[in-house]
CSV table of C-alpha atoms and ligand atoms in Angstrom, one decimal:
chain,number,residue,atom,x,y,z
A,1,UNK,CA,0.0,0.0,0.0
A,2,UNK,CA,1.1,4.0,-0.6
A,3,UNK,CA,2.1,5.8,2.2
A,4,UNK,CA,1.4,9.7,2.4
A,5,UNK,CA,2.3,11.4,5.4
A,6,UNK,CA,0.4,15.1,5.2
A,7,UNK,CA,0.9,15.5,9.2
A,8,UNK,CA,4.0,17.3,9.3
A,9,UNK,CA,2.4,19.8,11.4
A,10,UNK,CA,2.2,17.1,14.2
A,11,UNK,CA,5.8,16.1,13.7
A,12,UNK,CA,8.2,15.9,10.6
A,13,UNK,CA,10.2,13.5,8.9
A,14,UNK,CA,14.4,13.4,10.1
A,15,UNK,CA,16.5,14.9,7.4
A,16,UNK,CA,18.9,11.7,6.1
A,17,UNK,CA,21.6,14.3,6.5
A,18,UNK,CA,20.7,15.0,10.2
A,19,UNK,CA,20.9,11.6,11.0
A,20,UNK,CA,24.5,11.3,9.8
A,21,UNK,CA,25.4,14.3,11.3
A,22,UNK,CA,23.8,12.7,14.6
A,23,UNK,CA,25.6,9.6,14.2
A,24,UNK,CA,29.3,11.1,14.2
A,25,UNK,CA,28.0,13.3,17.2
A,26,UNK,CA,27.7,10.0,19.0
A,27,UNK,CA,30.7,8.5,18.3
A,28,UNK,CA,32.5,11.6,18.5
A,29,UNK,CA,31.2,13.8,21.1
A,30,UNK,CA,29.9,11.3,24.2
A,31,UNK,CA,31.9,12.7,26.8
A,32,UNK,CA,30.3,14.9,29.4
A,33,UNK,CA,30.3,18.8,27.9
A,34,UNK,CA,31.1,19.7,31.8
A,35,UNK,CA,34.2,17.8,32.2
A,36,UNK,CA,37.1,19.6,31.8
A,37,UNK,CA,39.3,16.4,30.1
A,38,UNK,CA,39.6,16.4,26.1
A,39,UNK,CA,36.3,14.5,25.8
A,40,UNK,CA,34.6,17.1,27.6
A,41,UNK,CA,36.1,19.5,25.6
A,42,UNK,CA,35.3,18.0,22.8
A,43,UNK,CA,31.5,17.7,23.4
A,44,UNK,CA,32.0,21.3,25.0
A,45,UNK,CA,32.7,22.8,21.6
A,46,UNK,CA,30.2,20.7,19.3
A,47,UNK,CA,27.3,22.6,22.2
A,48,UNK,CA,29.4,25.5,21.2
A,49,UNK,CA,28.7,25.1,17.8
A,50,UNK,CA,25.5,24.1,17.8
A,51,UNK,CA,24.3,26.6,20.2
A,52,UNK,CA,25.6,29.6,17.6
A,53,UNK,CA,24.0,28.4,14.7
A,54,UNK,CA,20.4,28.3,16.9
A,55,UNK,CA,21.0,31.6,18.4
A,56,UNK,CA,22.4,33.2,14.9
A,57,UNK,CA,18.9,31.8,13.1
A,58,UNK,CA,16.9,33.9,15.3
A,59,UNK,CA,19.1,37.1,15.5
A,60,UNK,CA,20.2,36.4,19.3
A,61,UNK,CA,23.4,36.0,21.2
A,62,UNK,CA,24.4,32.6,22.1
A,63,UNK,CA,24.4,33.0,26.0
A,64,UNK,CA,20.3,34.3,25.5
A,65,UNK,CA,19.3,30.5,24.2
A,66,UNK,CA,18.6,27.9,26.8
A,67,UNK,CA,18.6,24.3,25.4
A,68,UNK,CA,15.5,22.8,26.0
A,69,UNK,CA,13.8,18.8,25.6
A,70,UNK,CA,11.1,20.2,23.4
A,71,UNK,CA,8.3,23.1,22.7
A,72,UNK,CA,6.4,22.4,25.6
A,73,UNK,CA,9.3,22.8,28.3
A,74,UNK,CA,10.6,25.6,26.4
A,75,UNK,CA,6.6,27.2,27.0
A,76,UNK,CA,6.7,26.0,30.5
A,77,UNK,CA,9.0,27.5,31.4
A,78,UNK,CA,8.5,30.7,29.9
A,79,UNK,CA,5.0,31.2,31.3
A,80,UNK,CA,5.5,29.5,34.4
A,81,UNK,CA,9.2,31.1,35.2
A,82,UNK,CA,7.9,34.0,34.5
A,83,UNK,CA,5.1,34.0,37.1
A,84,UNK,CA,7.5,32.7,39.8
A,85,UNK,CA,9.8,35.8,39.1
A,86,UNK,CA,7.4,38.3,39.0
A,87,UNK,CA,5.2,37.9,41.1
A,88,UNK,CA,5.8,41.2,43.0
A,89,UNK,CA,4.9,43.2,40.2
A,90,UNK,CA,1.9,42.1,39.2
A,91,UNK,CA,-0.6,39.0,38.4
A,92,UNK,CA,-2.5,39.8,35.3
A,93,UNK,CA,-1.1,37.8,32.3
A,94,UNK,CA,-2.6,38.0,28.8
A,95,UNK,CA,-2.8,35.1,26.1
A,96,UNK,CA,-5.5,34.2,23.6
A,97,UNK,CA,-8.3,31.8,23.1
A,98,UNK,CA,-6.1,29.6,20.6
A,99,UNK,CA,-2.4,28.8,22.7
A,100,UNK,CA,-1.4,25.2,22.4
A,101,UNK,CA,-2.0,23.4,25.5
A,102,UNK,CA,1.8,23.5,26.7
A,103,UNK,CA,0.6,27.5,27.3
A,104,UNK,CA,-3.0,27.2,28.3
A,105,UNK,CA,-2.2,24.2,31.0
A,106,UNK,CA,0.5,26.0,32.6
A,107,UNK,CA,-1.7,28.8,32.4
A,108,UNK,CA,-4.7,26.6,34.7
A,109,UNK,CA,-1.8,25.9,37.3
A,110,UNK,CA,-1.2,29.8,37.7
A,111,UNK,CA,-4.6,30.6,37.7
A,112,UNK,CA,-5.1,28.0,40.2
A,113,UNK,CA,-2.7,30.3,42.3
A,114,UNK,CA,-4.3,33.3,42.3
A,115,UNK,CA,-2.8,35.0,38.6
A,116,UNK,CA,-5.5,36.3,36.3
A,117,UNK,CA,-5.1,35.5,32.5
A,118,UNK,CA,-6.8,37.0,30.1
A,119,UNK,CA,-7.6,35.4,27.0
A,120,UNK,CA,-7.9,37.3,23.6
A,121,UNK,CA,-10.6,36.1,21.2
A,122,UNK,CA,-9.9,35.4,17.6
A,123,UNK,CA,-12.1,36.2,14.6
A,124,UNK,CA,-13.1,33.5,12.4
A,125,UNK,CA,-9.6,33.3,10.6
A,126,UNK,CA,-8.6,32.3,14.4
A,127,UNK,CA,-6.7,36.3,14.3
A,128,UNK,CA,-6.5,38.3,17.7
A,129,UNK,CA,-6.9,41.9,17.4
A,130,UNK,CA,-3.5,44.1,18.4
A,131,UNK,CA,-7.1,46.7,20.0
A,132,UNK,CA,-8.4,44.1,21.7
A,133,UNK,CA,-4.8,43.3,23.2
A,134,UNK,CA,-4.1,47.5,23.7
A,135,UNK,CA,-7.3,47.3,25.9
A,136,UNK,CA,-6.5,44.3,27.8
A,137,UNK,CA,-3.2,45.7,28.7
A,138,UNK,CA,-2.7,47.2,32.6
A,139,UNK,CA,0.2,48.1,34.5
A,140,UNK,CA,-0.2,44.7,36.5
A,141,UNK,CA,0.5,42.5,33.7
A,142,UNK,CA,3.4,40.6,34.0
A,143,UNK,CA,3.2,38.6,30.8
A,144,UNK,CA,1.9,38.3,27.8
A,145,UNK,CA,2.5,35.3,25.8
A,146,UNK,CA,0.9,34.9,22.0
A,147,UNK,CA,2.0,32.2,19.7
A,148,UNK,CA,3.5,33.1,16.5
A,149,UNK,CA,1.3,31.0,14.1
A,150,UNK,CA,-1.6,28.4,15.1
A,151,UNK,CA,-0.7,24.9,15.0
A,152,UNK,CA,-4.4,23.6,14.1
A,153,UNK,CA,-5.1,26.5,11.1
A,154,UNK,CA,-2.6,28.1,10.7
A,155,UNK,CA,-2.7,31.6,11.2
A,156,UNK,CA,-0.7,33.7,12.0
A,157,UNK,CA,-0.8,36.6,15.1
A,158,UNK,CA,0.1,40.3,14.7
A,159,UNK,CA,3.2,39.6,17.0
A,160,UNK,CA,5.1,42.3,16.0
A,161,UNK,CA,2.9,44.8,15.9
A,162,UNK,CA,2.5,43.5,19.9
A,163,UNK,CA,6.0,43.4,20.6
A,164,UNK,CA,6.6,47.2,19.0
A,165,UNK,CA,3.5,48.5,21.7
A,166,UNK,CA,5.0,47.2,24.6
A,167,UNK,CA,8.6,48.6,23.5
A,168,UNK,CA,7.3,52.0,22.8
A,169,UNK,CA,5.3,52.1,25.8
A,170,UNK,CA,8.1,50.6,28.5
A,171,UNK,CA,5.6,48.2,29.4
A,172,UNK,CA,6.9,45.7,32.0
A,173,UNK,CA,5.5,42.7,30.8
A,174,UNK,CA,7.3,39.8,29.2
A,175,UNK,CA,6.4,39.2,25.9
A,176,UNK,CA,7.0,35.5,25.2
A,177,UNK,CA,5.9,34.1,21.7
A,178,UNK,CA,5.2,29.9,20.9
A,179,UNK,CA,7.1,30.0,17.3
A,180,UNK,CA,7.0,26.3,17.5
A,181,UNK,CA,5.5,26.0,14.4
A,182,UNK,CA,6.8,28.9,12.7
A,183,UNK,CA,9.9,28.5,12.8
A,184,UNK,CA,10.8,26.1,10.5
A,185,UNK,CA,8.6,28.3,8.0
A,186,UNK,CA,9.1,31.5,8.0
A,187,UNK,CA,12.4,34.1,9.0
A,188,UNK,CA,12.3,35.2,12.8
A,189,UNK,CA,14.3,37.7,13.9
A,190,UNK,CA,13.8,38.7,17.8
A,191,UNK,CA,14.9,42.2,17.8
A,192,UNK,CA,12.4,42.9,14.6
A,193,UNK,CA,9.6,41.4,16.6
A,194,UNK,CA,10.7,42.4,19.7
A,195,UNK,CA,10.1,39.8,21.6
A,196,UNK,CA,11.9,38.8,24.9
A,197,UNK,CA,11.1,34.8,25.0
A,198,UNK,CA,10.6,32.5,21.6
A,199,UNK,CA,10.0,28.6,22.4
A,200,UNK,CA,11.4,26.4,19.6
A,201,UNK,CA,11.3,22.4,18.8
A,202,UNK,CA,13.5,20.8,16.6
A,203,UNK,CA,11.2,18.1,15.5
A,204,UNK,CA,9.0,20.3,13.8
A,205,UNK,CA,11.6,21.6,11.4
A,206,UNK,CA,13.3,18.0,10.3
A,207,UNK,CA,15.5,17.4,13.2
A,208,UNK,CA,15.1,15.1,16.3
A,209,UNK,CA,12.5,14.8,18.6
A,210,UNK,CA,13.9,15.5,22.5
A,211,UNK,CA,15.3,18.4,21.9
A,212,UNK,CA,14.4,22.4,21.4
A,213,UNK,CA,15.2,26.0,22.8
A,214,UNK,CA,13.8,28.9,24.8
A,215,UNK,CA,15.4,32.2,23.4
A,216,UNK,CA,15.5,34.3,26.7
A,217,UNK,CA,16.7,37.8,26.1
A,218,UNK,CA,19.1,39.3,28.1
A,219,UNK,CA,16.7,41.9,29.8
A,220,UNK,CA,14.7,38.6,31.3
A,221,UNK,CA,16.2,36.4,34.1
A,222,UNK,CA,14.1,33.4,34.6
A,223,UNK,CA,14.5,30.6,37.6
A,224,UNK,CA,15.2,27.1,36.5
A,225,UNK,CA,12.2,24.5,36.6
A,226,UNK,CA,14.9,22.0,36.6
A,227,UNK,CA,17.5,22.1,39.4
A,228,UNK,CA,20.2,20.6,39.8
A,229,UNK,CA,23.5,21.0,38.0
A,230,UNK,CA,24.7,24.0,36.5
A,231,UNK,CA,24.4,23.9,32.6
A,232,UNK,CA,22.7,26.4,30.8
A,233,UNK,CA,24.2,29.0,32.8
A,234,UNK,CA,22.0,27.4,35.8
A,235,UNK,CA,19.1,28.2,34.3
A,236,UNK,CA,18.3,24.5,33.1
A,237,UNK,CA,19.8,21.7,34.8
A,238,UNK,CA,20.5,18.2,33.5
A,239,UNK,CA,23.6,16.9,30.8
A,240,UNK,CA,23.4,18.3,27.7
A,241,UNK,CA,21.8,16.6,24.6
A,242,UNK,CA,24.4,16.8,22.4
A,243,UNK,CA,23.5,14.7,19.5
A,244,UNK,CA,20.2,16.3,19.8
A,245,UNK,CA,21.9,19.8,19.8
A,246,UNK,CA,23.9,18.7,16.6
A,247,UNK,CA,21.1,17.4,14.9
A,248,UNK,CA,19.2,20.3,15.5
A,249,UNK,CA,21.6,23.1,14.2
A,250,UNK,CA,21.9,20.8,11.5
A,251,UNK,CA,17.8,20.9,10.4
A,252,UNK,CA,18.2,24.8,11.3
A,253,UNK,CA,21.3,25.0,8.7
A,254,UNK,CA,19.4,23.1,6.4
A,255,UNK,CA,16.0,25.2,6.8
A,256,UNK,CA,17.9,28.7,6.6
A,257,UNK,CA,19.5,27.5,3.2
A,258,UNK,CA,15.8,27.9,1.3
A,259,UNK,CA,13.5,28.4,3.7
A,260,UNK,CA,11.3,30.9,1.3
A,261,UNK,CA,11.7,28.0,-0.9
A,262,UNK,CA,10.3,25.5,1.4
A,263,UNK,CA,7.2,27.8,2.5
A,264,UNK,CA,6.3,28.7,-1.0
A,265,UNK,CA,6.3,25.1,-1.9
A,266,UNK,CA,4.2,24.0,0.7
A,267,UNK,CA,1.5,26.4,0.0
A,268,UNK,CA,2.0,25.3,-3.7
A,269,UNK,CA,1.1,22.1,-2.1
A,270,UNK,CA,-2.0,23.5,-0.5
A,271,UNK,CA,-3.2,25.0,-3.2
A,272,UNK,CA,-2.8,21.9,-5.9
A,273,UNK,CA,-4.8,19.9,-3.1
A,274,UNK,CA,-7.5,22.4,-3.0
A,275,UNK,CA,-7.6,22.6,-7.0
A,276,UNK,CA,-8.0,18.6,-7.2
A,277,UNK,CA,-10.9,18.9,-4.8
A,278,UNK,CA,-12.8,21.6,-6.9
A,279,UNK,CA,-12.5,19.3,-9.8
A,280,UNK,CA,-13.7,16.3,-8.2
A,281,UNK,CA,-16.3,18.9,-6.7
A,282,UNK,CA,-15.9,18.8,-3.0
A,283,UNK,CA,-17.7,21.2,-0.9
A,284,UNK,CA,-15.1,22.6,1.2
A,285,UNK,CA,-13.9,25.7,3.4
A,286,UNK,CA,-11.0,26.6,4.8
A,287,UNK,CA,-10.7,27.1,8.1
A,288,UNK,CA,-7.9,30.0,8.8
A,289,UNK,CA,-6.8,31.8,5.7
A,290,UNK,CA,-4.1,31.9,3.0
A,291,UNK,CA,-3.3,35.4,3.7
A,292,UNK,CA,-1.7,35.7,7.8
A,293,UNK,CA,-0.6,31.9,7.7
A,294,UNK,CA,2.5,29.7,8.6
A,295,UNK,CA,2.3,27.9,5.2
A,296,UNK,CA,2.3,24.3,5.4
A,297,UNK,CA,-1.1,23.5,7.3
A,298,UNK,CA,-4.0,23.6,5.8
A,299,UNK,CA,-7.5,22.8,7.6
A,300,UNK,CA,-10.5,22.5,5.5
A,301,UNK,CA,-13.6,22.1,6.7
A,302,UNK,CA,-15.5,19.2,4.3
A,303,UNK,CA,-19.3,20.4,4.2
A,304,UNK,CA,-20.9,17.3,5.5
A,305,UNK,CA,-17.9,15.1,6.5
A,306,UNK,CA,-17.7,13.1,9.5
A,307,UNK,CA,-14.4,14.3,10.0
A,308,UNK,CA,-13.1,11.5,12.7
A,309,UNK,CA,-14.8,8.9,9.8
A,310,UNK,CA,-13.2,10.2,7.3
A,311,UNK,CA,-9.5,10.1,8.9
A,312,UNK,CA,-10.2,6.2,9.2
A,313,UNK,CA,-10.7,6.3,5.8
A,314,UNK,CA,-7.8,7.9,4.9
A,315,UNK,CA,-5.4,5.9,7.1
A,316,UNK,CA,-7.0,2.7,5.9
A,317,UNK,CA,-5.7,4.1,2.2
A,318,UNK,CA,-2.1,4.5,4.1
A,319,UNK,CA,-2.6,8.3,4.3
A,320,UNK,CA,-2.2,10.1,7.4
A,321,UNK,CA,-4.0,13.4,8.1
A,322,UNK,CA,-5.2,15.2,11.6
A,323,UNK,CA,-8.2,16.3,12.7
A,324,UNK,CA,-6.6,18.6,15.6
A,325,UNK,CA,-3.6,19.1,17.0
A,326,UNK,CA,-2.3,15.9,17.7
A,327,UNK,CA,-1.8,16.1,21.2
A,328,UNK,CA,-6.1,16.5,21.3
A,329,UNK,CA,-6.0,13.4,18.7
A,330,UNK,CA,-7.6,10.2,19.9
A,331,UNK,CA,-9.8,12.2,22.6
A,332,UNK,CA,-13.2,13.5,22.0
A,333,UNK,CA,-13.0,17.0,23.1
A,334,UNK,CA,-14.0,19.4,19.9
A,335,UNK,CA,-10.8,21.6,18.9
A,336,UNK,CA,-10.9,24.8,21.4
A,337,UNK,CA,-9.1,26.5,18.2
A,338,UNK,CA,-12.4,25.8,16.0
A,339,UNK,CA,-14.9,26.7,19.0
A,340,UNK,CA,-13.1,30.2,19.2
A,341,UNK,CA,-13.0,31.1,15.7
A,342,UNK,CA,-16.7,29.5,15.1
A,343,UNK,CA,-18.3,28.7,18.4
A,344,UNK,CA,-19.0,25.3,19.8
A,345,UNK,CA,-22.2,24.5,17.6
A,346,UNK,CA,-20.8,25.4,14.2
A,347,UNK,CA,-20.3,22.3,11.9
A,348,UNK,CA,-16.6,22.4,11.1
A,349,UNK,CA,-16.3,21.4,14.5
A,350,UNK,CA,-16.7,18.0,13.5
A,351,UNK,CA,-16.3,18.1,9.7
A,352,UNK,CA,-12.9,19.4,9.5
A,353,UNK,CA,-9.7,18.0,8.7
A,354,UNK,CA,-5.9,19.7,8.6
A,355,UNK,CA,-3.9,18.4,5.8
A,356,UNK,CA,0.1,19.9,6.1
A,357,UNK,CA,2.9,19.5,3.9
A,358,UNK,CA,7.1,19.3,4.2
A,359,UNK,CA,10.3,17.6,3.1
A,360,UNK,CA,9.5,14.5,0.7
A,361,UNK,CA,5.8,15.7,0.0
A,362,UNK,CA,5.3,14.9,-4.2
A,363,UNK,CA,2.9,16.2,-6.7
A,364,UNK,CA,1.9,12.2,-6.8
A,365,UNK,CA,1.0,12.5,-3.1
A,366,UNK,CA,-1.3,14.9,-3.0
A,367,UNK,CA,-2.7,13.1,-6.9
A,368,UNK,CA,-3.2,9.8,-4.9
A,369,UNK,CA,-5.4,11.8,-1.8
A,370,UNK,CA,-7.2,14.0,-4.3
A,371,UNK,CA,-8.0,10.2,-6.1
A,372,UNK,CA,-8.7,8.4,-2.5
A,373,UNK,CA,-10.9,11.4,-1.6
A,374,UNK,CA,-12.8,10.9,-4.6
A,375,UNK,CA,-13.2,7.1,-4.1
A,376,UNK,CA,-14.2,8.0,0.1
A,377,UNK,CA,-17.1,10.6,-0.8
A,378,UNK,CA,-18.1,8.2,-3.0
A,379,UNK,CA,-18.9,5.3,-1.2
B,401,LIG,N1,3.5,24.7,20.6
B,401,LIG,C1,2.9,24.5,19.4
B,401,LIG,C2,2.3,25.6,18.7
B,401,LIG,C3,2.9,23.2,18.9
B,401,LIG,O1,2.4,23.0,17.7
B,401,LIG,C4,3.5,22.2,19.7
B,401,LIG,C5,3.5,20.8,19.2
B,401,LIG,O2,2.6,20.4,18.4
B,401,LIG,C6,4.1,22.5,20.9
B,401,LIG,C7,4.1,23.8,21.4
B,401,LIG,C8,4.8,21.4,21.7
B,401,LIG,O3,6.0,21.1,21.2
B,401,LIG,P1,6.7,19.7,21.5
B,401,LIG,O4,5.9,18.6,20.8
B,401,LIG,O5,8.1,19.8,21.0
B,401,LIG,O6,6.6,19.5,23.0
């Protein structure tokens, strides 16, 4: 049977040359980065090298990324570090309807403490509004924390039009921003956005899974969630991941090298899916828009579909395709992305379906799911 894997959103495919480079990390660089013999060094100066390629892709110093296992630490520790550091000036933090659950759980635990989080609605595109963020603002808010672009639709938030407010206006918040899914897509620089946290995972973008980074400016001092030894600077305990770092630097290398490239083609790719679907006349909609977007996720909601039906379909043709984000896969909870942009009655709640696209995707791919589609609806 064909396999198509259009769930790169969820996780991607390791590049073959990542792997190698992983492999000579192993052999070469398994001593312990904090010992001071030569195989310490050794490891020592692959972190090195690692760590400047992540911190020059984002326009950062070195000694401002903290190595992380993946997104959701990297957001944990952002939102929750922040709280414990700040608590003195303030409790009122401000997010939005549509935060993956790395942010919105570790938001419960705070408001279980006594913080107060506001939550910005979206319009149906799943977009905040920068006014509705302006209005939410107050001199007690300690954080605000948007993602970058939506992991279920798509979309994209105004975060630099955020980042440029609280600048001119000397706010004290934090601004942290979940690029966990934009990264790999489109060109971040931190300054430009003006951010002052950016949480990162490698296996989004072609490298490992277990390994990613919180970009912590200089201006933010955070305490560590994990104690113990003293690596990151102390602000992350815990022997470093060094074929994971290598790995990583190298998917980052490789993204940088075309990353236009790689954005444009997998909105090409969204687009020849949604032609194929016109002509074999599927009533559709998209859900998000092709304007503010990441690029390579595509929901559409299929006007009658039972969408959790229609992914056993799929699968059972060998291709792979998510209804949600896939950490809300396999439960029955509706998408809290769709309810905000629609409300909880609306039928793309159950009828929708998010295709996305990356390294190895063909033309013949999305031919044999526009054909399997066909043969589905038909039944
Ligand atoms: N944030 C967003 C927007 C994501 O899409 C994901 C993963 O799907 C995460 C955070 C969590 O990242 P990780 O899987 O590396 O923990």
């Amino acid at each position: 049977m064909k396999h198509v894997y259009l769930d790169h959103a969820a996780t991607s495919p390791v590049h073959p040359e990542v792997i190698e480079k992983m492999v000579v990390a192993m052999e070469e660089a398994y001593g312990n980065p904090s010992s001071s013999h030569s195989f310490g060094r050794q490891s020592h100066s692959y972190l090195n090298q690692s760590r400047e390629i992540l911190a020059h892709s984002i326009g950062a110093s070195p000694h401002e990324i903290i190595m992380t296992s993946c997104g959701t630490e990297s957001d944990n520790m952002a939102v929750l570090g922040t709280a414990q550091q700040r608590k003195d000036l303030g409790k009122h933090i401000i997010s939005s309807q549509v935060e993956h659950p790395a942010v919105i759980k570790a938001l419960h635990i705070l408001e279980n403490q006594g913080y107060e989080v506001t939550y910005l609605a979206v319009d149906a595109k799943g977009r905040i509004s920068v006014e509705d963020f302006k209005s939410s603002l107050r001199d007690d808010t300690i954080l605000v924390t948007i993602m970058y672009g939506n992991n279920e639709v798509g979309t994209t938030m105004p975060i630099r039009e955020i980042g440029q407010y609280l600048k001119e206006n000397k706010h004290q918040a934090y601004f942290h921003t979940d690029a966990v899914q934009a990264y790999g897509l489109v060109a971040l620089d931190v300054k430009e956005l003006g951010v002052d946290m950016l949480s990162v995972s490698s296996h989004k973008l072609n490298g490992p899974k277990g390994i990613g980074f919180l970009y912590l400016s200089d201006a933010v001092e955070l305490p560590s969630l994990i104690v113990g030894g003293g690596q990151e600077s102390g602000r992350r305990a815990g022997t470093e991941n060094i074929p994971g770092m290598a790995g990583f630097a190298h998917a980052v290398r490789l993204t940088k090298e075309d990353q236009e490239e790689k954005r444009q083609a997998a909105l090409d790719d969204g687009d020849y899916l949604m032609s194929g679907l016109d002509r074999i006349g599927v009533d559709y909609s998209i859900n998000g828009e092709r304007e503010h977007t990441i690029g390579h996720v595509l929901n559409l909601h299929l006007h009658g579909v039972d969408a959790s039906q229609f992914i056993i379909q799929l699968d059972l043709k060998g291709i792979a395709v998510s209804a949600g984000s896939a950490c809300s896969a396999g439960t029955v909870d509706p998408s809290p992305v769709l309810v905000a942009m629609y409300g909880a009655d609306h039928p793309a709640i159950t009828e929708s379906i998010r295709f996305s696209f990356g390294l190895g995707t063909t033309q013949e791919d999305l031919d044999y799911t526009i054909q399997s589609i066909e043969k589905i609806l038909k039944k």
